[in-house]
PDB file of C-alpha atoms and ligand atoms in Angstrom:
ATOM      1  CA  MET A   1    -141.414-206.386-153.938  1.00 95.00           C
ATOM      2  CA  LYS A   2    -142.963-202.914-153.813  1.00 98.00           C
ATOM      3  CA  ARG A   3    -140.482-200.390-152.379  1.00 98.00           C
ATOM      4  CA  VAL A   4    -141.603-197.193-150.649  1.00 98.00           C
ATOM      5  CA  ILE A   5    -139.511-194.195-149.593  1.00 98.00           C
ATOM      6  CA  THR A   6    -140.160-191.214-147.345  1.00 99.00           C
ATOM      7  CA  TYR A   7    -138.013-188.337-146.045  1.00 98.00           C
ATOM      8  CA  GLY A   8    -137.807-186.344-142.863  1.00 98.00           C
ATOM      9  CA  THR A   9    -136.067-185.178-139.699  1.00 98.00           C
ATOM     10  CA  PHE A  10    -138.233-187.175-137.244  1.00 98.00           C
ATOM     11  CA  ASP A  11    -137.209-185.170-134.163  1.00 97.00           C
ATOM     12  CA  LEU A  12    -138.649-185.403-131.548  1.00 94.00           C
ATOM     13  CA  LEU A  13    -140.157-188.684-132.750  1.00 97.00           C
ATOM     14  CA  HIS A  14    -143.900-188.828-131.940  1.00 97.00           C
ATOM     15  CA  TYR A  15    -147.050-190.736-132.875  1.00 98.00           C
ATOM     16  CA  GLY A  16    -147.733-188.443-135.847  1.00 98.00           C
ATOM     17  CA  HIS A  17    -144.516-189.726-137.395  1.00 98.00           C
ATOM     18  CA  ILE A  18    -145.454-193.315-136.521  1.00 98.00           C
ATOM     19  CA  ASN A  19    -148.875-192.825-138.186  1.00 98.00           C
ATOM     20  CA  LEU A  20    -147.080-191.664-141.320  1.00 98.00           C
ATOM     21  CA  LEU A  21    -144.561-194.503-141.319  1.00 98.00           C
ATOM     22  CA  ARG A  22    -147.256-197.127-140.712  1.00 98.00           C
ATOM     23  CA  ARG A  23    -149.379-195.895-143.637  1.00 98.00           C
ATOM     24  CA  ALA A  24    -146.328-195.512-145.890  1.00 98.00           C
ATOM     25  CA  ARG A  25    -145.229-199.086-145.193  1.00 98.00           C
ATOM     26  CA  ALA A  26    -148.777-200.324-145.884  1.00 98.00           C
ATOM     27  CA  LEU A  27    -148.430-199.011-149.453  1.00 98.00           C
ATOM     28  CA  GLY A  28    -145.744-201.605-150.210  1.00 98.00           C
ATOM     29  CA  ASP A  29    -143.499-204.342-148.871  1.00 98.00           C
ATOM     30  CA  TYR A  30    -140.352-202.411-147.937  1.00 98.00           C
ATOM     31  CA  LEU A  31    -140.017-198.924-146.448  1.00 98.00           C
ATOM     32  CA  ILE A  32    -136.902-196.785-146.773  1.00 99.00           C
ATOM     33  CA  VAL A  33    -136.622-193.669-144.609  1.00 99.00           C
ATOM     34  CA  ALA A  34    -134.230-190.971-145.827  1.00 98.00           C
ATOM     35  CA  LEU A  35    -133.329-189.268-142.554  1.00 98.00           C
ATOM     36  CA  SER A  36    -132.164-185.656-142.616  1.00 98.00           C
ATOM     37  CA  THR A  37    -128.564-185.408-141.399  1.00 98.00           C
ATOM     38  CA  ASP A  38    -127.522-182.938-138.702  1.00 98.00           C
ATOM     39  CA  GLU A  39    -125.689-180.856-141.324  1.00 98.00           C
ATOM     40  CA  PHE A  40    -128.702-180.780-143.680  1.00 98.00           C
ATOM     41  CA  ASN A  41    -131.001-179.809-140.804  1.00 98.00           C
ATOM     42  CA  HIS A  42    -128.676-177.077-139.613  1.00 97.00           C
ATOM     43  CA  GLU A  43    -127.507-175.646-142.925  1.00 97.00           C
ATOM     44  CA  GLN A  44    -130.559-176.011-145.181  1.00 97.00           C
ATOM     45  CA  LYS A  45    -133.660-176.879-143.145  1.00 96.00           C
ATOM     46  CA  ASN A  46    -132.941-174.428-140.347  1.00 95.00           C
ATOM     47  CA  LYS A  47    -133.930-177.093-137.823  1.00 94.00           C
ATOM     48  CA  VAL A  48    -132.149-177.595-134.501  1.00 93.00           C
ATOM     49  CA  CYS A  49    -132.578-181.227-133.477  1.00 95.00           C
ATOM     50  CA  TYR A  50    -132.739-182.521-129.926  1.00 95.00           C
ATOM     51  CA  PHE A  51    -131.393-185.942-130.990  1.00 98.00           C
ATOM     52  CA  SER A  52    -128.372-186.427-133.253  1.00 98.00           C
ATOM     53  CA  TYR A  53    -128.610-188.200-136.606  1.00 98.00           C
ATOM     54  CA  GLU A  54    -127.264-191.428-135.072  1.00 98.00           C
ATOM     55  CA  GLU A  55    -129.770-191.248-132.188  1.00 98.00           C
ATOM     56  CA  ARG A  56    -132.662-190.538-134.585  1.00 98.00           C
ATOM     57  CA  LYS A  57    -131.478-193.357-136.844  1.00 98.00           C
ATOM     58  CA  THR A  58    -131.453-195.774-133.880  1.00 98.00           C
ATOM     59  CA  LEU A  59    -135.024-194.761-133.012  1.00 98.00           C
ATOM     60  CA  LEU A  60    -136.278-195.204-136.588  1.00 98.00           C
ATOM     61  CA  GLU A  61    -134.531-198.562-137.039  1.00 98.00           C
ATOM     62  CA  ALA A  62    -136.445-199.823-133.989  1.00 98.00           C
ATOM     63  CA  ILE A  63    -139.797-199.149-135.664  1.00 98.00           C
ATOM     64  CA  ARG A  64    -141.424-202.270-137.129  1.00 98.00           C
ATOM     65  CA  TYR A  65    -142.562-200.382-140.255  1.00 98.00           C
ATOM     66  CA  VAL A  66    -139.040-199.226-141.193  1.00 98.00           C
ATOM     67  CA  ASP A  67    -136.777-201.549-143.224  1.00 98.00           C
ATOM     68  CA  LEU A  68    -133.869-199.244-144.073  1.00 98.00           C
ATOM     69  CA  VAL A  69    -132.659-195.818-142.955  1.00 98.00           C
ATOM     70  CA  ILE A  70    -130.427-193.804-145.306  1.00 98.00           C
ATOM     71  CA  PRO A  71    -129.078-190.245-144.907  1.00 98.00           C
ATOM     72  CA  GLU A  72    -130.852-187.304-146.483  1.00 98.00           C
ATOM     73  CA  GLU A  73    -128.033-184.807-147.114  1.00 98.00           C
ATOM     74  CA  ASN A  74    -129.699-182.295-149.445  1.00 98.00           C
ATOM     75  CA  TRP A  75    -132.973-181.312-151.105  1.00 97.00           C
ATOM     76  CA  ASP A  76    -131.881-182.655-154.478  1.00 97.00           C
ATOM     77  CA  GLN A  77    -131.124-186.329-153.923  1.00 98.00           C
ATOM     78  CA  LYS A  78    -134.659-187.648-154.423  1.00 98.00           C
ATOM     79  CA  ARG A  79    -134.434-188.189-158.201  1.00 98.00           C
ATOM     80  CA  THR A  80    -131.238-190.208-157.712  1.00 98.00           C
ATOM     81  CA  ASP A  81    -132.595-192.060-154.692  1.00 98.00           C
ATOM     82  CA  VAL A  82    -135.707-193.358-156.453  1.00 98.00           C
ATOM     83  CA  HIS A  83    -133.485-194.997-159.087  1.00 98.00           C
ATOM     84  CA  LEU A  84    -130.687-196.078-156.755  1.00 98.00           C
ATOM     85  CA  TYR A  85    -133.131-197.808-154.395  1.00 98.00           C
ATOM     86  CA  GLN A  86    -135.568-198.923-157.145  1.00 98.00           C
ATOM     87  CA  VAL A  87    -138.419-197.087-155.443  1.00 98.00           C
ATOM     88  CA  ASP A  88    -142.003-197.633-156.635  1.00 98.00           C
ATOM     89  CA  THR A  89    -143.750-195.173-154.339  1.00 98.00           C
ATOM     90  CA  PHE A  90    -142.677-191.869-152.791  1.00 98.00           C
ATOM     91  CA  VAL A  91    -144.650-190.811-149.714  1.00 98.00           C
ATOM     92  CA  MET A  92    -144.806-187.573-147.710  1.00 98.00           C
ATOM     93  CA  GLY A  93    -147.266-185.921-145.366  1.00 98.00           C
ATOM     94  CA  ASP A  94    -149.678-183.580-147.133  1.00 98.00           C
ATOM     95  CA  ASP A  95    -147.948-180.495-145.761  1.00 96.00           C
ATOM     96  CA  TRP A  96    -145.702-181.196-148.771  1.00 98.00           C
ATOM     97  CA  LYS A  97    -148.600-181.718-151.209  1.00 98.00           C
ATOM     98  CA  GLY A  98    -147.518-181.021-154.789  1.00 98.00           C
ATOM     99  CA  LYS A  99    -143.889-180.296-153.923  1.00 98.00           C
ATOM    100  CA  PHE A 100    -142.503-183.601-155.203  1.00 98.00           C
ATOM    101  CA  ASP A 101    -144.812-184.362-158.146  1.00 98.00           C
ATOM    102  CA  PHE A 102    -141.765-184.138-160.446  1.00 98.00           C
ATOM    103  CA  LEU A 103    -140.825-187.623-159.226  1.00 98.00           C
ATOM    104  CA  LYS A 104    -143.692-188.991-161.371  1.00 98.00           C
ATOM    105  CA  GLU A 105    -141.404-188.238-164.353  1.00 96.00           C
ATOM    106  CA  GLU A 106    -139.035-190.839-162.900  1.00 95.00           C
ATOM    107  CA  GLY A 107    -141.778-193.467-163.014  1.00 96.00           C
ATOM    108  CA  CYS A 108    -142.452-193.177-159.303  1.00 97.00           C
ATOM    109  CA  GLU A 109    -145.914-193.050-157.735  1.00 98.00           C
ATOM    110  CA  VAL A 110    -146.190-189.962-155.490  1.00 98.00           C
ATOM    111  CA  VAL A 111    -148.509-190.134-152.473  1.00 98.00           C
ATOM    112  CA  TYR A 112    -149.241-187.394-149.941  1.00 98.00           C
ATOM    113  CA  LEU A 113    -150.856-188.681-146.744  1.00 98.00           C
ATOM    114  CA  PRO A 114    -152.890-186.556-144.322  1.00 98.00           C
ATOM    115  CA  ARG A 115    -150.782-185.366-141.401  1.00 97.00           C
ATOM    116  CA  THR A 116    -151.824-186.205-137.835  1.00 97.00           C
ATOM    117  CA  PRO A 117    -153.199-182.737-137.078  1.00 95.00           C
ATOM    118  CA  GLU A 118    -152.947-182.350-133.339  1.00 92.00           C
ATOM    119  CA  ILE A 119    -149.305-183.263-132.721  1.00 95.00           C
ATOM    120  CA  SER A 120    -146.017-181.582-133.637  1.00 94.00           C
ATOM    121  CA  THR A 121    -142.619-181.180-132.045  1.00 92.00           C
ATOM    122  CA  THR A 122    -143.374-177.482-131.497  1.00 91.00           C
ATOM    123  CA  GLN A 123    -146.577-178.472-129.696  1.00 93.00           C
ATOM    124  CA  ILE A 124    -144.656-180.874-127.465  1.00 94.00           C
ATOM    125  CA  LYS A 125    -142.057-178.236-126.585  1.00 91.00           C
ATOM    126  CA  ASN A 126    -144.732-175.616-125.859  1.00 93.00           C
ATOM    127  CA  ASP A 127    -146.721-178.001-123.654  1.00 94.00           C
ATOM    128  CA  LEU A 128    -143.623-178.931-121.682  1.00 93.00           C
ATOM    129  CA  ASN A 129    -142.677-175.272-121.202  1.00 94.00           C
ATOM    130  CA  ASN A 130    -146.209-174.430-120.047  1.00 94.00           C
ATOM    131  CA  ARG A 131    -146.179-177.264-117.526  1.00 93.00           C
ATOM    132  CA  GLU A 132    -142.948-175.968-116.018  1.00 86.00           C
ATOM    133  CA  SER A 133    -144.157-172.370-115.727  1.00 82.00           C
TER     134      SER A 133
HETATM  135  N1  LIG B 201    -145.879-185.762-140.076  1.00 91.27           N
HETATM  136  C1  LIG B 201    -147.215-186.151-139.940  1.00 91.27           C
HETATM  137  N2  LIG B 201    -147.932-185.693-138.893  1.00 91.27           N
HETATM  138  C2  LIG B 201    -147.380-184.873-137.974  1.00 91.27           C
HETATM  139  C3  LIG B 201    -146.031-184.480-138.097  1.00 91.27           C
HETATM  140  C4  LIG B 201    -145.288-184.950-139.169  1.00 91.27           C
HETATM  141  O1  LIG B 201    -147.739-186.906-140.776  1.00 91.27           O
HETATM  142  N3  LIG B 201    -148.139-184.436-136.929  1.00 91.27           N
HETATM  143  C5  LIG B 201    -145.126-186.264-141.241  1.00 91.27           C
HETATM  144  C6  LIG B 201    -144.603-185.137-142.130  1.00 91.27           C
HETATM  145  O2  LIG B 201    -145.632-184.713-143.027  1.00 91.27           O
HETATM  146  C7  LIG B 201    -143.452-185.828-142.845  1.00 91.27           C
HETATM  147  C8  LIG B 201    -142.928-186.809-141.781  1.00 91.27           C
HETATM  148  O3  LIG B 201    -143.978-186.951-140.800  1.00 91.27           O
HETATM  149  O4  LIG B 201    -143.939-186.552-143.970  1.00 91.27           O
HETATM  150  C9  LIG B 201    -141.659-186.335-141.112  1.00 91.27           C
HETATM  151  O5  LIG B 201    -141.921-185.071-140.517  1.00 91.27           O
HETATM  152  P1  LIG B 201    -140.688-184.040-140.369  1.00 91.27           P
HETATM  153  O6  LIG B 201    -139.573-184.702-139.679  1.00 91.27           O
HETATM  154  O7  LIG B 201    -141.223-182.740-139.861  1.00 91.27           O
HETATM  155  O8  LIG B 201    -140.296-183.865-141.914  1.00 91.27           O
HETATM  156  P2  LIG B 201    -139.760-182.528-142.618  1.00 91.27           P
HETATM  157  O9  LIG B 201    -138.855-181.787-141.702  1.00 91.27           O
HETATM  158  O10 LIG B 201    -140.930-181.877-143.210  1.00 91.27           O
HETATM  159  O11 LIG B 201    -138.777-183.171-143.738  1.00 91.27           O
HETATM  160  O12 LIG B 201    -137.032-183.597-148.090  1.00 91.27           O
HETATM  161  C10 LIG B 201    -138.192-183.682-147.289  1.00 91.27           C
HETATM  162  C11 LIG B 201    -137.923-183.204-145.885  1.00 91.27           C
HETATM  163  O13 LIG B 201    -136.776-183.852-145.356  1.00 91.27           O
HETATM  164  C12 LIG B 201    -139.138-183.444-145.021  1.00 91.27           C
END
Protein backbone atom coordinates (compact mmCIF):
# COMPACT_ATOMS: atom_id res chain seq x y z
CA MET A 1 0.00 0.00 0.00
CA LYS A 2 1.46 3.33 -1.11
CA ARG A 3 1.11 5.94 1.66
CA VAL A 4 0.98 9.67 0.93
CA ILE A 5 1.19 12.58 3.37
CA THR A 6 0.47 16.29 3.09
CA TYR A 7 0.41 19.20 5.57
CA GLY A 8 -1.62 22.33 6.00
CA THR A 9 -4.08 24.55 7.86
CA PHE A 10 -7.02 24.06 5.45
CA ASP A 11 -9.00 27.07 6.70
CA LEU A 12 -11.37 28.15 5.23
CA LEU A 13 -11.61 24.86 3.33
CA HIS A 14 -12.18 25.49 -0.41
CA TYR A 15 -11.98 23.72 -3.76
CA GLY A 16 -8.27 24.57 -4.14
CA HIS A 17 -7.61 22.40 -1.10
CA ILE A 18 -9.88 19.66 -2.48
CA ASN A 19 -7.97 19.76 -5.81
CA LEU A 20 -4.75 19.25 -3.87
CA LEU A 21 -6.11 16.43 -1.72
CA ARG A 22 -7.63 14.64 -4.72
CA ARG A 23 -4.34 14.71 -6.66
CA ALA A 24 -2.32 13.75 -3.57
CA ARG A 25 -4.54 10.73 -2.93
CA ALA A 26 -4.25 9.71 -6.60
CA LEU A 27 -0.48 9.31 -6.07
CA GLY A 28 -1.07 6.36 -3.72
CA ASP A 29 -3.57 4.25 -1.84
CA TYR A 30 -3.77 6.03 1.52
CA LEU A 31 -3.64 9.76 2.27
CA ILE A 32 -2.61 11.20 5.63
CA VAL A 33 -3.25 14.89 6.28
CA ALA A 34 -1.13 16.52 8.99
CA LEU A 35 -3.41 19.36 10.08
CA SER A 36 -1.87 22.44 11.68
CA THR A 37 -3.07 22.79 15.28
CA ASP A 38 -4.51 26.05 16.61
CA GLU A 39 -1.36 26.59 18.70
CA PHE A 40 0.97 25.97 15.73
CA ASN A 41 -1.08 28.33 13.55
CA HIS A 42 -1.11 31.03 16.19
CA GLU A 43 2.42 30.76 17.54
CA GLN A 44 4.47 29.79 14.48
CA LYS A 45 2.44 30.23 11.29
CA ASN A 46 0.93 33.55 12.29
CA LYS A 47 -2.43 32.37 10.97
CA VAL A 48 -5.75 33.16 12.66
CA CYS A 49 -8.20 30.39 11.78
CA TYR A 50 -11.95 30.79 11.44
CA PHE A 51 -12.53 27.12 12.36
CA SER A 52 -10.87 25.38 15.31
CA TYR A 53 -8.59 22.37 14.87
CA GLU A 54 -11.43 19.99 15.80
CA GLU A 55 -13.81 21.67 13.32
CA ARG A 56 -11.18 21.59 10.55
CA LYS A 57 -10.42 17.96 11.39
CA THR A 58 -14.13 17.07 11.10
CA LEU A 59 -14.27 18.74 7.67
CA LEU A 60 -11.16 16.94 6.39
CA GLU A 61 -12.29 13.55 7.71
CA ALA A 62 -15.47 13.95 5.64
CA ILE A 63 -13.48 14.19 2.41
CA ARG A 64 -13.40 10.94 0.42
CA TYR A 65 -9.71 11.41 -0.46
CA VAL A 66 -8.57 11.65 3.18
CA ASP A 67 -7.86 8.45 5.15
CA LEU A 68 -6.28 9.83 8.32
CA VAL A 69 -5.89 13.25 9.94
CA ILE A 70 -3.04 13.79 12.41
CA PRO A 71 -1.95 17.00 14.19
CA GLU A 72 0.83 19.15 12.80
CA GLU A 73 2.31 20.80 15.91
CA ASN A 74 5.58 22.23 14.58
CA TRP A 75 7.69 22.75 11.46
CA ASP A 76 10.09 19.97 12.39
CA GLN A 77 7.98 16.84 12.69
CA LYS A 78 8.07 15.83 9.02
CA ARG A 79 11.23 13.69 9.19
CA THR A 80 9.74 11.74 12.12
CA ASP A 81 6.30 11.54 10.53
CA VAL A 82 7.51 9.95 7.29
CA HIS A 83 9.06 7.11 9.30
CA LEU A 84 6.33 6.84 11.93
CA TYR A 85 3.61 6.58 9.28
CA GLN A 86 5.75 4.66 6.74
CA VAL A 87 5.16 7.35 4.13
CA ASP A 88 6.21 6.74 0.51
CA THR A 89 5.30 10.12 -0.93
CA PHE A 90 5.25 13.63 0.53
CA VAL A 91 3.04 16.12 -1.31
CA MET A 92 2.63 19.90 -1.07
CA GLY A 93 1.36 22.66 -3.32
CA ASP A 94 4.10 24.26 -5.42
CA ASP A 95 4.08 27.43 -3.33
CA TRP A 96 6.37 25.25 -1.17
CA LYS A 97 8.51 24.05 -4.10
CA GLY A 98 11.97 23.01 -2.92
CA LYS A 99 11.29 23.64 0.77
CA PHE A 100 10.95 19.97 1.74
CA ASP A 101 13.42 18.27 -0.63
CA PHE A 102 15.41 17.15 2.43
CA LEU A 103 12.77 14.45 2.93
CA LYS A 104 14.28 12.61 -0.08
CA GLU A 105 17.16 11.75 2.30
CA GLU A 106 14.60 9.79 4.33
CA GLY A 107 13.74 7.69 1.28
CA CYS A 108 10.55 9.62 0.63
CA GLU A 109 9.39 10.79 -2.80
CA VAL A 110 8.70 14.56 -2.70
CA VAL A 111 6.04 15.96 -5.04
CA TYR A 112 4.97 19.59 -5.44
CA LEU A 113 1.63 19.99 -7.22
CA PRO A 114 0.48 23.16 -8.99
CA ARG A 115 -1.77 25.26 -6.76
CA THR A 116 -5.29 26.16 -7.92
CA PRO A 117 -4.41 29.74 -8.86
CA GLU A 118 -7.63 31.68 -8.58
CA ILE A 119 -8.79 30.73 -5.08
CA SER A 120 -7.43 31.48 -1.60
CA THR A 121 -8.89 32.15 1.81
CA THR A 122 -7.76 35.78 1.52
CA GLN A 123 -9.62 36.02 -1.79
CA ILE A 124 -12.77 34.63 -0.20
CA LYS A 125 -12.59 37.08 2.71
CA ASN A 126 -11.97 40.04 0.37
CA ASP A 127 -14.86 39.07 -1.91
CA LEU A 128 -17.22 38.75 1.04
CA ASN A 129 -16.14 42.13 2.43
CA ASN A 130 -16.62 43.77 -0.98
CA ARG A 131 -20.11 42.32 -1.31
CA GLU A 132 -21.10 43.78 2.05
CA SER A 133 -19.75 47.25 1.29
N1 LIG B 1 -3.42 24.94 -1.95
C1 LIG B 1 -3.63 24.80 -3.33
N2 LIG B 1 -4.34 25.74 -3.99
C2 LIG B 1 -4.85 26.81 -3.34
C3 LIG B 1 -4.65 26.96 -1.95
C4 LIG B 1 -3.93 25.99 -1.27
O1 LIG B 1 -3.17 23.82 -3.93
N3 LIG B 1 -5.56 27.73 -4.05
C5 LIG B 1 -2.63 23.90 -1.26
C6 LIG B 1 -1.37 24.47 -0.60
O2 LIG B 1 -0.32 24.58 -1.56
C7 LIG B 1 -1.09 23.42 0.46
C8 LIG B 1 -2.50 22.94 0.86
O3 LIG B 1 -3.39 23.35 -0.21
O4 LIG B 1 -0.36 22.34 -0.10
C9 LIG B 1 -2.97 23.52 2.17
O5 LIG B 1 -2.95 24.93 2.06
P1 LIG B 1 -2.72 25.79 3.41
O6 LIG B 1 -3.69 25.37 4.44
O7 LIG B 1 -2.59 27.23 3.04
O8 LIG B 1 -1.27 25.23 3.83
P2 LIG B 1 -0.10 26.07 4.53
O9 LIG B 1 -0.66 27.03 5.52
O10 LIG B 1 0.78 26.52 3.46
O11 LIG B 1 0.58 24.90 5.43
O12 LIG B 1 4.22 22.45 7.14
C10 LIG B 1 3.53 22.85 5.97
C11 LIG B 1 2.46 23.85 6.29
O13 LIG B 1 1.63 23.37 7.34
C12 LIG B 1 1.64 24.14 5.05
